[in-house]
Short mmCIF file of C-alpha atoms in Angstrom, two decimals:
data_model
loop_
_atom_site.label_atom_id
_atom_site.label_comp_id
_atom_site.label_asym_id
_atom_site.label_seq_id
_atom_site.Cartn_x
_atom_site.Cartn_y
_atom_site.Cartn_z
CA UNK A 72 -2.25 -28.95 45.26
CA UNK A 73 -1.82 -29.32 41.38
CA UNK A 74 1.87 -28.29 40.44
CA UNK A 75 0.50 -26.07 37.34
CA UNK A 76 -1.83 -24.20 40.03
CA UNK A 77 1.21 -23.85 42.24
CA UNK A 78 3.35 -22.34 39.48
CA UNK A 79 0.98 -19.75 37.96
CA UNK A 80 0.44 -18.41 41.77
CA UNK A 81 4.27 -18.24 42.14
CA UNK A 82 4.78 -16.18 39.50
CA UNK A 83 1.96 -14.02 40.40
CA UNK A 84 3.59 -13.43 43.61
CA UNK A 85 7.01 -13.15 42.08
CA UNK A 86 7.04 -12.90 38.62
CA UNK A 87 10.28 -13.30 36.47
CA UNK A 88 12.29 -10.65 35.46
CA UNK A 89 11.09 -8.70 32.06
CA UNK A 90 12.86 -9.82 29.61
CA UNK A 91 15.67 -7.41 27.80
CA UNK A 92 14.64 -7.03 24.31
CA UNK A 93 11.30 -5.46 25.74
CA UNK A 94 12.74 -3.32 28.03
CA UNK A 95 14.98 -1.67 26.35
CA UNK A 96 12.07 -0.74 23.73
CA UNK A 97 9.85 0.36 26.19
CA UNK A 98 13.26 2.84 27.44
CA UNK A 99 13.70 3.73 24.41
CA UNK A 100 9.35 4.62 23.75
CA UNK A 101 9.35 6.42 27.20
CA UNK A 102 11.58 9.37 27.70
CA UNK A 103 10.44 9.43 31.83
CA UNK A 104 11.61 6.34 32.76
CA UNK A 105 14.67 6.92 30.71
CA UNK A 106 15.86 9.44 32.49
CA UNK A 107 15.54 7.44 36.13
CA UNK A 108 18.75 6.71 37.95
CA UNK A 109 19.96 3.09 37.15
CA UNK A 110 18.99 1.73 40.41
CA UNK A 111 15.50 3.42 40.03
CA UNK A 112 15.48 1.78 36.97
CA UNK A 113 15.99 -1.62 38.13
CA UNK A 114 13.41 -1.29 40.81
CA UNK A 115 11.02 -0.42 37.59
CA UNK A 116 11.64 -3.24 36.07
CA UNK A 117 10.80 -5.53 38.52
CA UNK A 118 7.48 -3.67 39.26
CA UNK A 119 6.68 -3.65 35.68
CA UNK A 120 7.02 -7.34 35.46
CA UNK A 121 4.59 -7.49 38.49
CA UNK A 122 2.17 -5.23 36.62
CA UNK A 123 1.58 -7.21 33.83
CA UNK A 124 1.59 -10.61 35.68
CA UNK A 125 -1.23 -9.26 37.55
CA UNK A 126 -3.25 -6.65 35.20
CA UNK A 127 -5.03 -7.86 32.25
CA UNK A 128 -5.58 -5.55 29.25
CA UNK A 129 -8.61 -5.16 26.92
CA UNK A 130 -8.75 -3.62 23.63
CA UNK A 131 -11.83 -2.02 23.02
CA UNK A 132 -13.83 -0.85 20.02
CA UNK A 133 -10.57 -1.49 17.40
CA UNK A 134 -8.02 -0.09 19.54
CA UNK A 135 -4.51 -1.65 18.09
CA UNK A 136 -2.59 -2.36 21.30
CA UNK A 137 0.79 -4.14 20.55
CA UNK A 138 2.91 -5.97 23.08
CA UNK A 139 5.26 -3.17 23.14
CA UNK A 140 2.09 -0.78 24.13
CA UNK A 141 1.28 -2.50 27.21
CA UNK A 142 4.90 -3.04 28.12
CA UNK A 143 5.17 1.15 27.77
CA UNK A 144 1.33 1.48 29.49
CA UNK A 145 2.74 -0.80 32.46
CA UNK A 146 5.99 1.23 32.93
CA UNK A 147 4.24 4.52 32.60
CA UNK A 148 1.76 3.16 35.80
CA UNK A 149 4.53 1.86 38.03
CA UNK A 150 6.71 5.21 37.70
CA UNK A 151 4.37 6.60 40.14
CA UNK A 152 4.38 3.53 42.22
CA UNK A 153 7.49 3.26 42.84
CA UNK A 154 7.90 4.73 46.69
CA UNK A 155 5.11 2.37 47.20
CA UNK A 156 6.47 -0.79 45.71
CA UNK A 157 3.54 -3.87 44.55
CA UNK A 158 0.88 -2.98 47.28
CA UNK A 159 0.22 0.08 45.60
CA UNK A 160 -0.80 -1.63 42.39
CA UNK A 161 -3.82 -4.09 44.77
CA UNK A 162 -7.28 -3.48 44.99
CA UNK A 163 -8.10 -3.71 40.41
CA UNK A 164 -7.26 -6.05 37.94
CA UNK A 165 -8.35 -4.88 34.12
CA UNK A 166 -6.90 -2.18 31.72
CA UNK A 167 -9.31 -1.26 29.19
CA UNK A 168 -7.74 0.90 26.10
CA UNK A 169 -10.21 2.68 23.53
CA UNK A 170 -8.24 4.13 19.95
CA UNK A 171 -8.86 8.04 21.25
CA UNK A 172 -11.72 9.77 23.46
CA UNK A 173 -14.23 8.03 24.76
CA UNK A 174 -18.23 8.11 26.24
CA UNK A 175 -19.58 7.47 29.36
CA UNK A 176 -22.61 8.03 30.72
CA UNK A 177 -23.72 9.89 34.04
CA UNK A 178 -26.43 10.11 35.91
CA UNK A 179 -26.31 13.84 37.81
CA UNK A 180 -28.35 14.60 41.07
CA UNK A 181 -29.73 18.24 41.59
CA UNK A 182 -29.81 18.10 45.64
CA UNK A 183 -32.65 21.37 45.50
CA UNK A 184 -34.78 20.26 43.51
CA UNK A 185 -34.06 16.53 43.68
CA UNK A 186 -33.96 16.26 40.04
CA UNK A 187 -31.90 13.06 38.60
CA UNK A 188 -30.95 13.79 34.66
CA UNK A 189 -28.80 11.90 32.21
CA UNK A 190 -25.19 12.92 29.99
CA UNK A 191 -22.67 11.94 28.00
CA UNK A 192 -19.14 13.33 29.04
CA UNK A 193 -16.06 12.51 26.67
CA UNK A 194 -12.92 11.45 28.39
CA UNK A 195 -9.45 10.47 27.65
CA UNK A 196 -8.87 8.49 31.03
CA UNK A 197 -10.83 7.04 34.18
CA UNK A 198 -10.19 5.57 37.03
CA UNK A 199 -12.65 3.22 39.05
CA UNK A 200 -12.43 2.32 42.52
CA UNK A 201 -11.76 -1.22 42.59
CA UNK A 202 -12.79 -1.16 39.06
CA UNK A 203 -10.60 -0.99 35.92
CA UNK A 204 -8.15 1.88 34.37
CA UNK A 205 -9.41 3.38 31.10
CA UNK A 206 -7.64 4.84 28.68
CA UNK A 207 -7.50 6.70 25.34
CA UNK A 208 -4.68 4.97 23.44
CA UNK A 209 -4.03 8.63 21.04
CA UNK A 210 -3.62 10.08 24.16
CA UNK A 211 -1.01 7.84 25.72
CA UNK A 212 0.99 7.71 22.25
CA UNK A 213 0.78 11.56 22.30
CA UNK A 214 2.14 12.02 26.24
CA UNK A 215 4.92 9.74 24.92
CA UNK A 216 5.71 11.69 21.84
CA UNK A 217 5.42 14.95 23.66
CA UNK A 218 6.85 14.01 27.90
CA UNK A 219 7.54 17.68 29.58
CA UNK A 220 4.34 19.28 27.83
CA UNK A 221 2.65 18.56 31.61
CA UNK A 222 0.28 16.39 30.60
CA UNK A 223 0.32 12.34 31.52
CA UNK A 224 -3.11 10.41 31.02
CA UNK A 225 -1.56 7.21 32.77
CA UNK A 226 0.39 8.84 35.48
CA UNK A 227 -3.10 11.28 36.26
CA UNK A 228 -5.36 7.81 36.55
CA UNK A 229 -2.73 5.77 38.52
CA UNK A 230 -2.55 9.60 40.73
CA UNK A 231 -6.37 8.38 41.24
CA UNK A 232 -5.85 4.64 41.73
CA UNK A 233 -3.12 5.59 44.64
CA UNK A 234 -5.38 7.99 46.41
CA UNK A 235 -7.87 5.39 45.98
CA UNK A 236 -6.13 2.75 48.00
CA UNK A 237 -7.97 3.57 50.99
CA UNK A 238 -11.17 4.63 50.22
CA UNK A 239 -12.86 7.10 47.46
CA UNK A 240 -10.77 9.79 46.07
CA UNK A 241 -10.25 12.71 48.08
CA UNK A 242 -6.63 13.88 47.01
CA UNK A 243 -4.61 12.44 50.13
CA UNK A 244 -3.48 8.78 49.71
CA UNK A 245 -2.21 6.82 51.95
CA UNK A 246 1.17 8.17 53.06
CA UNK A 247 4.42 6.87 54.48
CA UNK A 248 5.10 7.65 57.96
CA UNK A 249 7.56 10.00 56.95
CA UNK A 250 5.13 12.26 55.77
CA UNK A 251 2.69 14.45 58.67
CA UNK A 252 -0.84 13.33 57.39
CA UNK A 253 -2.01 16.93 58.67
CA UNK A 254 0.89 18.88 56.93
CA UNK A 255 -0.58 17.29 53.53
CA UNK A 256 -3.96 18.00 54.01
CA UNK A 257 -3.89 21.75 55.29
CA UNK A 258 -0.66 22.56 52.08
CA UNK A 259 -3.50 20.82 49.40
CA UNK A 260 -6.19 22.57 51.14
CA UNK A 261 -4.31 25.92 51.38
CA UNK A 262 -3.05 25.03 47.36
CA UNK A 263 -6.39 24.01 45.61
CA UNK A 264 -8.17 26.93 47.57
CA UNK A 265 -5.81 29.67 45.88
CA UNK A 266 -6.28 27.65 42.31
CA UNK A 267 -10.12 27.75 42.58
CA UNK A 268 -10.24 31.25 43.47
CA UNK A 269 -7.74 32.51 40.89
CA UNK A 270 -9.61 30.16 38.10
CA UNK A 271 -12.78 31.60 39.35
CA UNK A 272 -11.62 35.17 38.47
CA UNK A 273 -10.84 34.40 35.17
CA UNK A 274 -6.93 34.45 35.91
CA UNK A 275 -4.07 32.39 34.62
CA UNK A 276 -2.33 29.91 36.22
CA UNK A 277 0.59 27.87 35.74
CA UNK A 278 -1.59 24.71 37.07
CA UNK A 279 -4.36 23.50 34.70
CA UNK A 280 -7.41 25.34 35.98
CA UNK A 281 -9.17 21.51 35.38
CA UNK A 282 -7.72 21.39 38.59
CA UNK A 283 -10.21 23.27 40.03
CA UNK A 284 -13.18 20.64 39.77
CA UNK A 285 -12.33 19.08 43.59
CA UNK A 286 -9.08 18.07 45.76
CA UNK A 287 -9.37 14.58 43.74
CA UNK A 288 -8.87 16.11 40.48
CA UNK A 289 -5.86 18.83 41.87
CA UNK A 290 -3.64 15.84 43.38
CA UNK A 291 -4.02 13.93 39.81
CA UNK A 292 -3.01 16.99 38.05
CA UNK A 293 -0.16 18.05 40.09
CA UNK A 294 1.34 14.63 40.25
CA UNK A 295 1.01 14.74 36.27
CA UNK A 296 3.38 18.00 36.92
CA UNK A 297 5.56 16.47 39.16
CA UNK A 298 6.50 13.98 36.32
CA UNK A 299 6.31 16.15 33.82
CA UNK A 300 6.81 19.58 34.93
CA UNK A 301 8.48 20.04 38.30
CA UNK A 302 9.89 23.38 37.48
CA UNK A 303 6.23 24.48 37.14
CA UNK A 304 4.45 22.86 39.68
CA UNK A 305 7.19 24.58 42.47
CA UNK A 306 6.82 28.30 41.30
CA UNK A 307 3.35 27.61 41.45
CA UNK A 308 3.35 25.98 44.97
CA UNK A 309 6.50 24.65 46.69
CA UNK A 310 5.14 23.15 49.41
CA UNK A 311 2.86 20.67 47.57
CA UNK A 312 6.27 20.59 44.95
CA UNK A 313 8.15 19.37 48.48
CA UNK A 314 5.34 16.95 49.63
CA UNK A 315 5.40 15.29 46.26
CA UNK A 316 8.82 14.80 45.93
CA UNK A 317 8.86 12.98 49.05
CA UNK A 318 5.68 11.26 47.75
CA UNK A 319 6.79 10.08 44.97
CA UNK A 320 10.39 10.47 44.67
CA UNK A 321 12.58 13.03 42.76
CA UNK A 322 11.21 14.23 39.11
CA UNK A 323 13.84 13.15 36.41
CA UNK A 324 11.79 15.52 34.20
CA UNK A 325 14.27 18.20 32.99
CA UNK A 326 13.40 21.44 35.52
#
C-alpha cells in the first residue's frame, strides 16, 4: 500500500487538530458556539476538523466563500452533531454555496387527476438524502450577524441531514437509547398537530407556521429554535423543548 494513500486515509479517519488562528476566528464569527462550555467546545473542534477533512465545498454561480466561511459553515453543522459525534456527519460528501436564494426545479404529481406539472421554488437551503447540503451564503452571513432571531439555515439542513440518517425525512432521527422512540413520535405528533391546526385558523404562533408543511419540516424548525430560541420553543411546547435538549444537548442560546 503506497505510503501517500496510507496518509491521506489516516487523516480522513483522524484528522489533525484545527489549527488556532482559525478557530478562534470562527469563535469569534459565531456567537453559538461561543457561548458552549469549554469542554463542549473542545469536542467542536475536533468534529469540525473531521468536517472539513471529509466534506468538500463548491462555490456556485460567484458565490465568494473564504477559508474563514467554511471554517464558520463547518462549525455551524457540527453544533448539532455533537451528541452524535462523526457518524452523524456519514452518508454525503459535497457543500454547495450559492451568493443568496436560489432555483430549483420540481416536478409535482396531482394523485386525482394524475396530472404531472413543472415549478420553480426559491430556497435559501436544501438538504438531499445522500446528496449534498445547499446553501444561500446571504443567508448564513445574516444568521451569524443576527444568532437568537430563531432562524439558522445550516443548523435547519443539518436538522434534515440527521433525520435523514436512516432513511427519508420524517422528523424522528435516529435516537440514543436514552430516548423512548415512542415518547418522540406521539410528543411531535401531538406538537405539529396543534401547529397545523392553529396555522390553519389563521392564528399566531410562537413556532414559524412554515412548520406546518409536514413532521420533516417541524423537527428542522424547532431544532433551529432550540439553538436559537429555547425560551420560545418551551412556552410553545415543553415536551418537544425536553426531548430536544436531550437530543441535542443544552441550548447556550440566552433563554
Amino acid at each position: 500500500m503506497p505510503a501517500s494513500w496510507w496518509r491521506r486515509f489516516s487523516a480522513y479517519l483522524t484528522p489533525p487538530p484545527l489549527a488556532d488562528a482559525p478557530w478562534q476566528q470562527a469563535l469569534s464569527d459565531c456567537a453559538l458556539a461561543r457561548r458552549l462550555e469549554s469542554a463542549r467546545q473542545d469536542e467542536l473542534r475536533r468534529l469540525v476538523a473531521v468536517f472539513l477533512a471529509r466534506k468538500r465545498f463548491h462555490a456556485l454561480a460567484g458565490a465568494e466563500l473564504t477559508d474563514a466561511m467554511r471554517v464558520v459553515i463547518a462549525m455551524q453543522a457540527c453544533i448539532p452533531a455533537l451528541q452524535q459525534g462523526p457518524k452523524a456527519l456519514r452518508g454525503w460528501r459535497n457543500v454547495l454555496i450559492y451568493p443568496g436564494e436560489f432555483k430549483v426545479r420540481r416536478h409535482y404529481h396531482d394523485e386525482p387527476s394524475g396530472v404531472v406539472s413543472e415549478g420553480e421554488e426559491v430556497l435559501i437551503g436544501e438538504s438531499w438524502e445522500r446528496g449534498p447540503l445547499v446553501l444561500s451564503l446571504a443567508d448564513v452571513q445574516l444568521d451569524l450577524e443576527h444568532p437568537w432571531d430563531g432562524f439558522n439555515v445550516v443548523v435547519h439542513e443539518i436538522a434534515h441531514k440527521l433525520d435523514m440518517l436512516d432513511g427519508p425525512a420524517d422528523g424522528v432521527p435516529p435516537l440514543p437509547p436514552s430516548i423512548p422512540r415512542r415518547q418522540w413520535i406521539v410528543s411531535f405528533q401531538r406538537a405539529f398537530d396543534h401547529l397545523s391546526n392553529e396555522v390553519a385558523r389563521g392564528r399566531d404562533t410562537l413556532i414559524d407556521p412554515y412548520a406546518a408543511e409536514g413532521a420533516d419540516e417541524f423537527f428542522a424548525v424547532v431544532s433551529e429554535l432550540h439553538w436559537s430560541q429555547p425560551g420560545v420553543l418551551r412556552r410553545a411546547d415543553a415536551q418537544v423543548a425536553d426531548l430536544l435538549e436531550a437530543y441535542y444537548g443544552p441550548s447556550p442560546a440566552p433563554r
